[in-house]
Coordinates of C-alpha atoms in Angstrom, one line a residue:
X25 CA -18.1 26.3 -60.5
X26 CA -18.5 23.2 -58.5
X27 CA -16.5 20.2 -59.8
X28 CA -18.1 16.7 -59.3
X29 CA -16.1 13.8 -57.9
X30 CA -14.1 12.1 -59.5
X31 CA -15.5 9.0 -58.6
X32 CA -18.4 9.5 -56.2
X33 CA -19.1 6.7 -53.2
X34 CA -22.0 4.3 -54.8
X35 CA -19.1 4.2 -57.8
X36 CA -16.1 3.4 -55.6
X37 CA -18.1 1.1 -53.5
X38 CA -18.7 -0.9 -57.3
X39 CA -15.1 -0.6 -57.4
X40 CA -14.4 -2.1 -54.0
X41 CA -16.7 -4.9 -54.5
X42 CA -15.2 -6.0 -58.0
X43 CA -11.3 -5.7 -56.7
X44 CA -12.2 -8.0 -53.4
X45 CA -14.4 -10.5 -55.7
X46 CA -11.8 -10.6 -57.9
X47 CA -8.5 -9.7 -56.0
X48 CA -9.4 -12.7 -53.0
X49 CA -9.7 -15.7 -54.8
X50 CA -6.9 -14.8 -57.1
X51 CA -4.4 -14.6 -54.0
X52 CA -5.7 -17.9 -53.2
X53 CA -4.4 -19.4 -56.6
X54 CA -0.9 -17.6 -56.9
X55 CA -0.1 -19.5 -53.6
X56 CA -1.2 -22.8 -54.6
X57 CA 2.3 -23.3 -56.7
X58 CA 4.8 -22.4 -54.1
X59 CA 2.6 -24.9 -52.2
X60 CA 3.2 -27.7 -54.7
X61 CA 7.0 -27.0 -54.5
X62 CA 6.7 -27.1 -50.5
X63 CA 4.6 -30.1 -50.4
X64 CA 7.1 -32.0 -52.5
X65 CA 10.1 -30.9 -50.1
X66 CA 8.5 -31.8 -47.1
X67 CA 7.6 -35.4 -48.6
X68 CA 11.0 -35.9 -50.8
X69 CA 13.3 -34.5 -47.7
X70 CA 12.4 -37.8 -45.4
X71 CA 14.0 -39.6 -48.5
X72 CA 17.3 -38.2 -47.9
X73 CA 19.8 -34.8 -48.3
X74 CA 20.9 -35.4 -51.9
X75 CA 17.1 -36.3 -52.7
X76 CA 16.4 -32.9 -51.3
X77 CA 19.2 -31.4 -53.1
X78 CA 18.2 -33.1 -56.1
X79 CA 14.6 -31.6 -56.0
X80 CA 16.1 -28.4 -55.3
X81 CA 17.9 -27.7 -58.1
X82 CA 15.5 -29.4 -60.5
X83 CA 12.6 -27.5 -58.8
X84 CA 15.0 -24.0 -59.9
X85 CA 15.1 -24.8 -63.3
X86 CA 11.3 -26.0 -64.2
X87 CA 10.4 -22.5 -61.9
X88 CA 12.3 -20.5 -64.2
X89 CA 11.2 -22.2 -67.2
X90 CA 7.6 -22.0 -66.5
X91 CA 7.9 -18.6 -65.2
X92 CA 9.6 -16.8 -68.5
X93 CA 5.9 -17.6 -70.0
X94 CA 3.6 -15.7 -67.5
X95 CA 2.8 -13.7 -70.0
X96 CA 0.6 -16.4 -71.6
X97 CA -1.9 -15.5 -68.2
X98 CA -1.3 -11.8 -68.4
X99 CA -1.7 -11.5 -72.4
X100 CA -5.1 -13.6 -72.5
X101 CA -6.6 -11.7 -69.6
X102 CA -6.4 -8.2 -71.1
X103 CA -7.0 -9.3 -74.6
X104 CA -10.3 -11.3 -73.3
X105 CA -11.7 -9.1 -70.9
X106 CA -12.0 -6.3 -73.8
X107 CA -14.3 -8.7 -75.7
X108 CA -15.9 -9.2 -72.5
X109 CA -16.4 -5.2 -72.2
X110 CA -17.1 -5.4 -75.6
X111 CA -20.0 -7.9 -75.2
X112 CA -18.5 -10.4 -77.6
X113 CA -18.3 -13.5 -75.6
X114 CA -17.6 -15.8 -78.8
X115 CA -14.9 -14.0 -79.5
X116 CA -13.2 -13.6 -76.1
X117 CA -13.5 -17.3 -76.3
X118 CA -11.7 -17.8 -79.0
X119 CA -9.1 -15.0 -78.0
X120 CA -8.7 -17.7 -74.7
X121 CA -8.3 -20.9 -77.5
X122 CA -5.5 -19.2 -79.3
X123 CA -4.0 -18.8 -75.6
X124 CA -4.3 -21.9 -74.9
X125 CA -3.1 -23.7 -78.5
X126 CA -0.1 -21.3 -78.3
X127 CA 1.1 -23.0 -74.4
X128 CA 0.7 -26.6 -75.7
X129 CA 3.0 -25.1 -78.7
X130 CA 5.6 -23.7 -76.6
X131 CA 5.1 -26.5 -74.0
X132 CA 6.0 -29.1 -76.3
X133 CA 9.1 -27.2 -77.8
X134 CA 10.4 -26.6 -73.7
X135 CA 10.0 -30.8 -73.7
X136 CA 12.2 -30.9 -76.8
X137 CA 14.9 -29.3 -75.1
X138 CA 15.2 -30.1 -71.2
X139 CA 14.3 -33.7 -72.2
X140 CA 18.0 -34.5 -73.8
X141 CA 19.7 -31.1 -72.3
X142 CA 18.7 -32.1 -68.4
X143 CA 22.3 -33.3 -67.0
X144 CA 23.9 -30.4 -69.0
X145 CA 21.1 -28.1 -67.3
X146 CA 21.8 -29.3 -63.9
X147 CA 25.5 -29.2 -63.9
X148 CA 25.2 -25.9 -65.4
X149 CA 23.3 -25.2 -61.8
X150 CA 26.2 -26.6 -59.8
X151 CA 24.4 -30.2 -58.2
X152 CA 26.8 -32.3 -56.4
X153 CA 27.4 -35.6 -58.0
X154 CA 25.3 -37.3 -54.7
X155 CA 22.4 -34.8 -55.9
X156 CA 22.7 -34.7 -59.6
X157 CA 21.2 -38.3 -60.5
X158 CA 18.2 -37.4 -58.5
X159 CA 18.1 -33.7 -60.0
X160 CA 18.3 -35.4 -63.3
X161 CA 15.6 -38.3 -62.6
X162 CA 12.8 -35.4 -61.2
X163 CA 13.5 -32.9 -63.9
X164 CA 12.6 -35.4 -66.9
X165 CA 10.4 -36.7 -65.4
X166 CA 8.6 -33.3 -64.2
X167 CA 9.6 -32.0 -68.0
X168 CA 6.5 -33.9 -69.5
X169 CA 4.0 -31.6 -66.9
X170 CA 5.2 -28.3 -68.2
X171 CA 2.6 -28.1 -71.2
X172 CA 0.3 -28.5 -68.8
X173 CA 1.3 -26.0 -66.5
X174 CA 1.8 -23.7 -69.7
X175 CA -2.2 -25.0 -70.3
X176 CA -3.3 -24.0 -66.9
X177 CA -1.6 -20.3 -67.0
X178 CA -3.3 -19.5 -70.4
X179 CA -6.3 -21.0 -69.0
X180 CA -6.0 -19.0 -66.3
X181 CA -5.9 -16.0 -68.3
X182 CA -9.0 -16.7 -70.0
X183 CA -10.9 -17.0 -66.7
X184 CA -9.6 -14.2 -65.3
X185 CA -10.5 -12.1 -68.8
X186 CA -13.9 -13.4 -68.4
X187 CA -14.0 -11.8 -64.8
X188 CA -13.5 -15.5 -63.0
X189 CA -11.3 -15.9 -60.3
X190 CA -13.0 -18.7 -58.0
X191 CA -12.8 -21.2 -60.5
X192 CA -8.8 -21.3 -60.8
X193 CA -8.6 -20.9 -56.8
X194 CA -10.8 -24.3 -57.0
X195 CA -8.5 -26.2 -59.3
X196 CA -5.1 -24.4 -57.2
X197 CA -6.8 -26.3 -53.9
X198 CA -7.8 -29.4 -55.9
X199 CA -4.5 -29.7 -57.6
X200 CA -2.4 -29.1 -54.4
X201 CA -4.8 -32.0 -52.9
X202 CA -3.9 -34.2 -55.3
X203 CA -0.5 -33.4 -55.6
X204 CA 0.0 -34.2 -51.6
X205 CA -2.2 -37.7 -51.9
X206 CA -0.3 -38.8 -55.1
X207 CA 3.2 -37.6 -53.8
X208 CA 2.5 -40.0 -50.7
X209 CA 1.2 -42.5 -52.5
X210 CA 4.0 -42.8 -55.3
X211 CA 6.7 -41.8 -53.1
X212 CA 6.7 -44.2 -49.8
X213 CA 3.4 -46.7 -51.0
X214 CA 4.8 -47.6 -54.0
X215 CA 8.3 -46.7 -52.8
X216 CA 9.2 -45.1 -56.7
X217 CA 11.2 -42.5 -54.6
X218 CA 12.3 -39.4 -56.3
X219 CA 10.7 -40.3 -59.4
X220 CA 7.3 -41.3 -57.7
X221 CA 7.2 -37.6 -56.4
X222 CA 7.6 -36.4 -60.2
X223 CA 5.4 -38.4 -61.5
X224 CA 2.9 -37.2 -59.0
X225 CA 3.0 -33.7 -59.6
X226 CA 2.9 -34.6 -63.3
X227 CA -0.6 -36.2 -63.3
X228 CA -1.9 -33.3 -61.0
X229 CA -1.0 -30.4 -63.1
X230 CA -2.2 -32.9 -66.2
X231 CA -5.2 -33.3 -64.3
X232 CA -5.8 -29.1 -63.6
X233 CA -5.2 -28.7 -66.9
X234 CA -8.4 -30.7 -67.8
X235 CA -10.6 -29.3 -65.5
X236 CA -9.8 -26.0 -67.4
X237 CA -9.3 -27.5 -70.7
X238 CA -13.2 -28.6 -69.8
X239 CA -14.6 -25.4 -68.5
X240 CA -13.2 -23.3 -71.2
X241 CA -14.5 -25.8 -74.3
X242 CA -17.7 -25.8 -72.5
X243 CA -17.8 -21.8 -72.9
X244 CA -16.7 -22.1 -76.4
X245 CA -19.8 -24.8 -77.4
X246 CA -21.7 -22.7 -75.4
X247 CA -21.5 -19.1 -77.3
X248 CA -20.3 -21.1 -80.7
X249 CA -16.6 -20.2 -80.3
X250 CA -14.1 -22.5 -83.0
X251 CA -11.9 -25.0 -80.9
X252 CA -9.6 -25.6 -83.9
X253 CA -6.1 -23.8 -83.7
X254 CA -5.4 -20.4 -86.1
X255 CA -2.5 -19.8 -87.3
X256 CA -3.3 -16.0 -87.3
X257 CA -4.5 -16.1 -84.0
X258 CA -1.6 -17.8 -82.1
X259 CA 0.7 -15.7 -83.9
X260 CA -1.4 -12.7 -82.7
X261 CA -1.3 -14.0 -78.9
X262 CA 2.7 -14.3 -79.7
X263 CA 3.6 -11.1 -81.0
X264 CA 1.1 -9.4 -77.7
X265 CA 3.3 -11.6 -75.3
X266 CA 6.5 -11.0 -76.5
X267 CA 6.9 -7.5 -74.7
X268 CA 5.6 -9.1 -71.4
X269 CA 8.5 -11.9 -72.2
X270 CA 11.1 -9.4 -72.1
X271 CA 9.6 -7.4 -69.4
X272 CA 9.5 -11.1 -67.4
X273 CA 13.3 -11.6 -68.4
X274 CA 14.2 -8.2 -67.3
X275 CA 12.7 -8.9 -63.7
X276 CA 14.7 -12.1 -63.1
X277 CA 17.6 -10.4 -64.4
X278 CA 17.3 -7.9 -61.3
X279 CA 16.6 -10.8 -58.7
X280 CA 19.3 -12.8 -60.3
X281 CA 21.8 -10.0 -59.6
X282 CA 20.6 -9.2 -56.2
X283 CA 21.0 -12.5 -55.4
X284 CA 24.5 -12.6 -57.0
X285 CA 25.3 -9.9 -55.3
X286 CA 24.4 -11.0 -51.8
X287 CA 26.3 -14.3 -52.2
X288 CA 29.8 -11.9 -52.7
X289 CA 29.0 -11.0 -49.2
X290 CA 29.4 -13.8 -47.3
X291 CA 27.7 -16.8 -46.4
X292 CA 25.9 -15.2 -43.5
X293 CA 24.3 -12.3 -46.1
X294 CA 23.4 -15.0 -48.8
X295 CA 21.8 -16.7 -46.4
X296 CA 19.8 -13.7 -44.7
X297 CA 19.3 -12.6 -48.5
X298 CA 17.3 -15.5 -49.5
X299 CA 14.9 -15.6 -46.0
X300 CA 13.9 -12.0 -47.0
X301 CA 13.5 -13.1 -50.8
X302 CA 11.2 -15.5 -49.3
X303 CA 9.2 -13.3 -47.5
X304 CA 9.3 -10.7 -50.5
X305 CA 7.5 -13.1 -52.8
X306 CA 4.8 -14.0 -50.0
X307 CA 4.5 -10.1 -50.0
X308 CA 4.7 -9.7 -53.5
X309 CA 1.9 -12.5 -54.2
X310 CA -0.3 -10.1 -52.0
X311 CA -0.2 -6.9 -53.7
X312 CA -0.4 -9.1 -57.3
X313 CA -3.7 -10.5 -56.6
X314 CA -5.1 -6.7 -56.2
X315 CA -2.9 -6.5 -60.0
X316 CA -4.4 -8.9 -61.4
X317 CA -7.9 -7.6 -60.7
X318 CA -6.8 -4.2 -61.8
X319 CA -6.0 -6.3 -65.3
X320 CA -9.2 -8.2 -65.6
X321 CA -11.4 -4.6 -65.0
X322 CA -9.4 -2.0 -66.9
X323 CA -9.6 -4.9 -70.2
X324 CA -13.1 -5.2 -69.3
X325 CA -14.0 -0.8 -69.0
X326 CA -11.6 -0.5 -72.0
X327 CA -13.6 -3.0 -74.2
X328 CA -16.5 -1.4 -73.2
X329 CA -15.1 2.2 -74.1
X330 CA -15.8 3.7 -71.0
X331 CA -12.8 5.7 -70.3
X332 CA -13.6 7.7 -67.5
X333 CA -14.4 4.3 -65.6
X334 CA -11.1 2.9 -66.7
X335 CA -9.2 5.9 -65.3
X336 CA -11.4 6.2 -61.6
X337 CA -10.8 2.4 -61.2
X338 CA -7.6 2.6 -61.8
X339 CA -7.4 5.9 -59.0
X340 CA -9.2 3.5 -56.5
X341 CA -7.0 0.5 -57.5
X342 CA -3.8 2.9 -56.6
X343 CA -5.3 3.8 -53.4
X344 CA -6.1 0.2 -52.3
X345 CA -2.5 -0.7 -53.5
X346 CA -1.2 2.3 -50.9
X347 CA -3.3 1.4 -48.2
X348 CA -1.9 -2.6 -48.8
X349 CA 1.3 -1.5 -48.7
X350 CA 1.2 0.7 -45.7
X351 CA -0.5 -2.5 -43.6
X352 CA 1.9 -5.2 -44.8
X353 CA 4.9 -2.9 -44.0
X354 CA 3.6 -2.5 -40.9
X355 CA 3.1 -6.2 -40.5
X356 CA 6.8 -6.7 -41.6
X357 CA 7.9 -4.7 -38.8
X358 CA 6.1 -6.1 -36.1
X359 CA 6.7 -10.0 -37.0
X360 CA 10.5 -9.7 -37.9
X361 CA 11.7 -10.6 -34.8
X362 CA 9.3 -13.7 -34.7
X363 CA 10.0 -14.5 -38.5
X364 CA 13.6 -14.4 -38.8
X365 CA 14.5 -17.1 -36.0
X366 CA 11.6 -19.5 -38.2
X367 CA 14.6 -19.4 -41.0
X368 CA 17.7 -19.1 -39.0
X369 CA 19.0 -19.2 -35.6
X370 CA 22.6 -18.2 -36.6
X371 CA 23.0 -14.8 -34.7
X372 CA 25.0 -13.3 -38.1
X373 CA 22.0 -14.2 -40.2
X374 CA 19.4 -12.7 -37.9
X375 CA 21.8 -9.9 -37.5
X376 CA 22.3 -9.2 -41.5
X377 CA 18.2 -9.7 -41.9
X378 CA 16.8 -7.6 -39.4
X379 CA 17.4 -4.3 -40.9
X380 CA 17.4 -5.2 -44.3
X381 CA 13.8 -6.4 -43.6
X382 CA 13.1 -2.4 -42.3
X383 CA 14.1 -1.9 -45.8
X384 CA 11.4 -4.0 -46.8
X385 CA 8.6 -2.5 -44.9
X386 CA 9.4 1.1 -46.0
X387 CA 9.4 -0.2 -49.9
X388 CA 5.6 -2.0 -49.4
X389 CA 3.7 1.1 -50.2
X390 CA 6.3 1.7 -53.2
X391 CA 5.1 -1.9 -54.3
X392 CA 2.0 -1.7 -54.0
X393 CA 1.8 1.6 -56.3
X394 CA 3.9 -0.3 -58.7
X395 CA 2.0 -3.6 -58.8
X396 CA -1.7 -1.8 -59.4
X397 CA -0.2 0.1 -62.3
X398 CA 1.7 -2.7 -63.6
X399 CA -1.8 -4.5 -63.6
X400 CA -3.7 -1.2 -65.0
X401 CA -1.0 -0.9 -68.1
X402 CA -1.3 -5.1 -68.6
X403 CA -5.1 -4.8 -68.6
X404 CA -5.0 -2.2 -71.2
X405 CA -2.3 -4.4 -73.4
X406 CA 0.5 -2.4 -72.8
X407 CA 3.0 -4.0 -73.0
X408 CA 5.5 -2.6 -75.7
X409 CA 5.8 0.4 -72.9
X410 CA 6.0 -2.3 -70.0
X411 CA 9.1 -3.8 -71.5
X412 CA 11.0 -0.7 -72.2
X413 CA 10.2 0.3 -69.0
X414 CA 11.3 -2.6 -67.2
X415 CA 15.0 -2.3 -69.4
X416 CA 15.3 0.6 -68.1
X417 CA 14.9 -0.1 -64.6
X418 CA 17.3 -2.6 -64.9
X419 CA 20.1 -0.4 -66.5
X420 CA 19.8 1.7 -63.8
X421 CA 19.2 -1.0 -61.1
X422 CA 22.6 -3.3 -62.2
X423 CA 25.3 -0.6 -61.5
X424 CA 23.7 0.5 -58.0
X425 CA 23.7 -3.3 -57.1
X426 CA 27.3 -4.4 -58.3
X427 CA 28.6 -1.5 -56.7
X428 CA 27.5 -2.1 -53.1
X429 CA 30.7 -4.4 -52.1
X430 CA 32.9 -1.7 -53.2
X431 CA 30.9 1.0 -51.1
X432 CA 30.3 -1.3 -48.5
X433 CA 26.5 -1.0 -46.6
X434 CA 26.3 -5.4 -47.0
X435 CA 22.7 -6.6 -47.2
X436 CA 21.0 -3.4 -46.1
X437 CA 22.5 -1.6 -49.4
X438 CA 21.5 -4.7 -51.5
X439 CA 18.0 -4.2 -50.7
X440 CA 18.5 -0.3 -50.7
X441 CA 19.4 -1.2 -54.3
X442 CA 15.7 -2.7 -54.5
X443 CA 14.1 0.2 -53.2
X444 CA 15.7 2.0 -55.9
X445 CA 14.5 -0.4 -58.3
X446 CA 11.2 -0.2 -57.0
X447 CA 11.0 3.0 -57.0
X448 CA 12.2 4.0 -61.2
X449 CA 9.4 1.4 -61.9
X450 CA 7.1 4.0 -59.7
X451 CA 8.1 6.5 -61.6
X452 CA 8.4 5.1 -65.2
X453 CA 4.1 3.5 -64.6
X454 CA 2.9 6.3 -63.2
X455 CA 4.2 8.8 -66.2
X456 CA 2.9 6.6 -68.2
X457 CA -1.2 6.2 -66.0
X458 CA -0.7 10.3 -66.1
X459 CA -0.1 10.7 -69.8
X460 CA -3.2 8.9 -70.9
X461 CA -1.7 7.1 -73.4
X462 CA -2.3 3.9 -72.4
X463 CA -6.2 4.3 -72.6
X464 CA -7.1 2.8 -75.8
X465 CA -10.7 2.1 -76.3
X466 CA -12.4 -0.7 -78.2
X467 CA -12.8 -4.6 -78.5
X468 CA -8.8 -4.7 -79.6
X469 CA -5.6 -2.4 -79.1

C-alpha cells in the first residue's frame, strides 16, 4: 500500500509562507532592544568612562529583571493563538488583557523594590565608587520604564497570538527612533547627562507601550472583549507562566556559570568568552524568530484541533531550524577571522576565541533543532514539561562546566560544556515532539 506524504508540497509551501510572514518581522523586533542598550552606550560613552561604567552595570541589572518575565510574551502567545484557532477572537482578546493587567502588576511590584534597593543592587554587582553614583542615578531613573517594558512584552504576546508580527517590528523601529532623538536631546541639548539618557529611554518604552496599549483596546472594542482586570484571569496567566519562569531562571543559571567559569580562566578567556557570548545571542535571536512563529502556528492549529497540521508544521519548522543552523554555522566559520579583531586586537583573546567560535558553528544546527521545538512545546502551552526539562539540563550542564579548570581544555571546553548543554535540551524536546504528548487539542490546555 502506498503511503501519502506526510505533508505534500502546496501544504509545505502554506507552511513556508506562514514561518517567513511571521518568523521576518519578529527577528526585526527581538533586535530592536539590544539596539536601545547600544544606542545608549554609544551616546552616554562621549560623557565619560565611569558614565559608561555606570550604564553598564545598571543596564545588567534592568536586563536581567526584565528578562526573568519573558514568559509574559511566550505565555499570551500560545494561550491567544488557540482562541484564534478556535475562532474566538473576544476571547483571545481578553486572554491578551489579563496579559497585559498581570505586567503592570508585576511591573509595579519590580518598582517597589529596585526603587529603595538600587545602591545595595549595584554594589552587589561590583561598580567602582567613580561608577556607582551614575549606576545608581540611571537605574532609578530607568526603574519607572520597566512596567512598560513588562506592557510591551505581554502586548507582544497578544499580537503575536493573533498571528501579528509587523506591528511590534513597527513600534521596535519607532521606539529605537525615539529612543536615539530623545537620548541626544536630554543628554548633550539639555545637558541632564546620565540621567537625561534615562529619562529618555523611559518616555520611549512609555510611549511603545501606548501604541500597543492602543492597538490591543481597539481589538477588544472591536469584537466586545472586557478591558477591566479579572482576578481569575491574571491568576490563570500566572500559574501558565510560572513554569516558563523557572525554565527562564534555569537558562541564566547556565550562562551565569559559563561566564563564571570563563572568568577563572584568565583575563584573556573572560574576555574572548564574552565576544562569543555576543555573537551567540545575535545567533540565537535568529533561530528564535523561526521559534516564535513555530509558537504563534502550533497555538493557532491546536485551537483549531487540527492535529495532523500541528504535527507537519512542526516537521517543516524542524527542518527550516536545521537548514538555519547549517547556514549560520557556516557563516560563523567564514567571518571569524574578520569578527574577532572587530572585539579585540589582543593576540591571547583572538587566540582563545578562534576555536571556541568552531565550537559555535558545529552547535548551530543543534540550536536550531532546539529553538523550533522549544517554540512547538511553548505554542502548545507546555510548559510544566519545559521547566523540568530545562532543570535537568542544567544539573547535568553545572558539573561538566565547573569541572573544565581542573581537566584543563580553557575556553574551547567551556563552550564544549555548551554543546553538551545544547544538545540534553535536543534530546529532552524532541522525546517529548515524538511522544505526542504535547498535542492537546481545543480552545484551552
Amino acid at each position: 500500500m502506498t503511503q501519502a506524504p506526510a505533508a505534500p508540497k502546496a501544504a509545505r509551501r502554506q507552511h513556508d509562507r506562514e514561518i517567513i510572514a511571521l518568523a521576518v518581522p519578529a527577528f526585526g523586533a527581538l533586535v530592536a532592544e539590544p539596539l536601545f542598550v547600544m544606542a545608549d552606550s554609544a551616546i552616554v560613552g562621549h560623557l565619560g568612562t565611569a558614565q559608561l561604567a555606570g550604564l553598564g552595570v545598571a543596564s545588567a541589572l534592568l536586563t536581567t529583571a526584565v528578562s526573568v518575565f519573558v514568559f509574559l510574551a511566550y505565555a499570551t502567545t500560545a494561550a491567544v493563538a488557540r482562541r484564534v484557532g478556535a475562532g474566538d477572537l473576544q476571547s483571545a482578546i481578553r486572554q491578551g488583557m489579563d496579559g497585559i493587567w498581570l505586567a503592570l502588576l508585576l511591573g509595579g511590584a519590580v518598582i517597589a523594590v529596585v526603587l529603595p534597593a538600587a545602591p545595595a543592587l549595584v554594589e552587589l554587582f561590583g561598580a567602582s565608587d567613580t561608577a556607582a553614583p551614575y549606576a545608581i542615578t540611571y537605574l532609578r531613573i530607568s526603574s519607572l520604564g520597566i512596567p512598560a517594558m513588562l506592557v510591551v512584552l505581554a502586548s507582544t504576546g497578544v499580537l503575536r497570538g493573533l498571528q501579528d508580527t509587523k506591528t511590534p517590528l513597527y513600534v521596535a523601529i519607532g521606539g529605537f527612533v525615539a529612543n536615539g532623538v530623545l537620548n541626544v536631546a536630554l543628554v548633550y541639548g539639555a545637558g541632564f547627562g546620565i540621567a537625561g539618557s534615562a529619562w529618555g529611554t523611559v518616555i520611549a518604552q512609555w510611549a511603545m507601550a501606548a501604541v500597543y496599549l492602543f492597538v490591543v483596546v481597539r481589538g477588544a472594542r472591536r469584537h466586545g472583549a472586557s478591558l477591566r482586570p479579572d482576578a481569575a484571569g491574571i491568576r490563570a496567566c500566572a500559574q501558565a507562566g510560572a513554569p516558563l519562569l523557572v525554565r527562564t531562571l534555569s537558562l541564566r543559571a547556565i550562562l551565569m556559570i559559563a561566564t563564571a567559569v570563563a572568568a577563572r580562566l584568565g583575563d584573556a578567556d573572560v574576555a574572548a568568552h564574552q565576544i562569543i557570548l555576543s555573537l551567540w545571542s545575535l545567533l540565537a535571536f535568529a533561530l528564535d524568530a523561526i521559534a516564535i512563529a513555530g509558537q504563534a502556528i502550533i497555538g493557532r492549529y491546536l485551537g483549531a484541533n487540527d492535529a495532523q497540521g500541528a504535527r507537519d508544521v512542526c516537521r517543516r519548522m524542524v527542518q527550516w531550524g536545521i537548514a538555519s543552523g547549517v547556514v549560520l554555522g557556516g557563516l560563523v566559520v567564514l567571518a571569524r577571522p574578520l569578527f574577532i579583531p572587530l572585539f579585540s586586537s589582543d593576540s591571547v583573546v583572538q587566540d582563545a576565541a578562534l576555536p571556541a567560535l568552531v565550537v559555535v558553528a558545529v552547535c548551530q544546527p543543534i540550536c536550531g533543532i532546539v529553538y523550533v521545538l522549544d517554540g512547538v512545546l511553548m505554542g502548545a502551552g507546555d510548559g510544566p514539561y519545559l521547566a523540568w526539562a530545562m532543570l535537568a539540563t542544567l544539573a547535568v550542564f553545572a558539573p561538566v562546566a565547573l569541572l573544565v579548570p581542573t581537566f584543563g581544555g580553557g575556553l574551547t571546553a567551556v563552550w564544549g560544556a555548551m554543546t553538551l548543554m545544547m544538545a540534553v535540551r535536543m534530546v529532552t524536546l524532541w522525546l517529548r515532539t515524538r511522544s505526542g504528548h504535547w498535542i492537546v487539542t481545543g480552545a484551552t490546555r
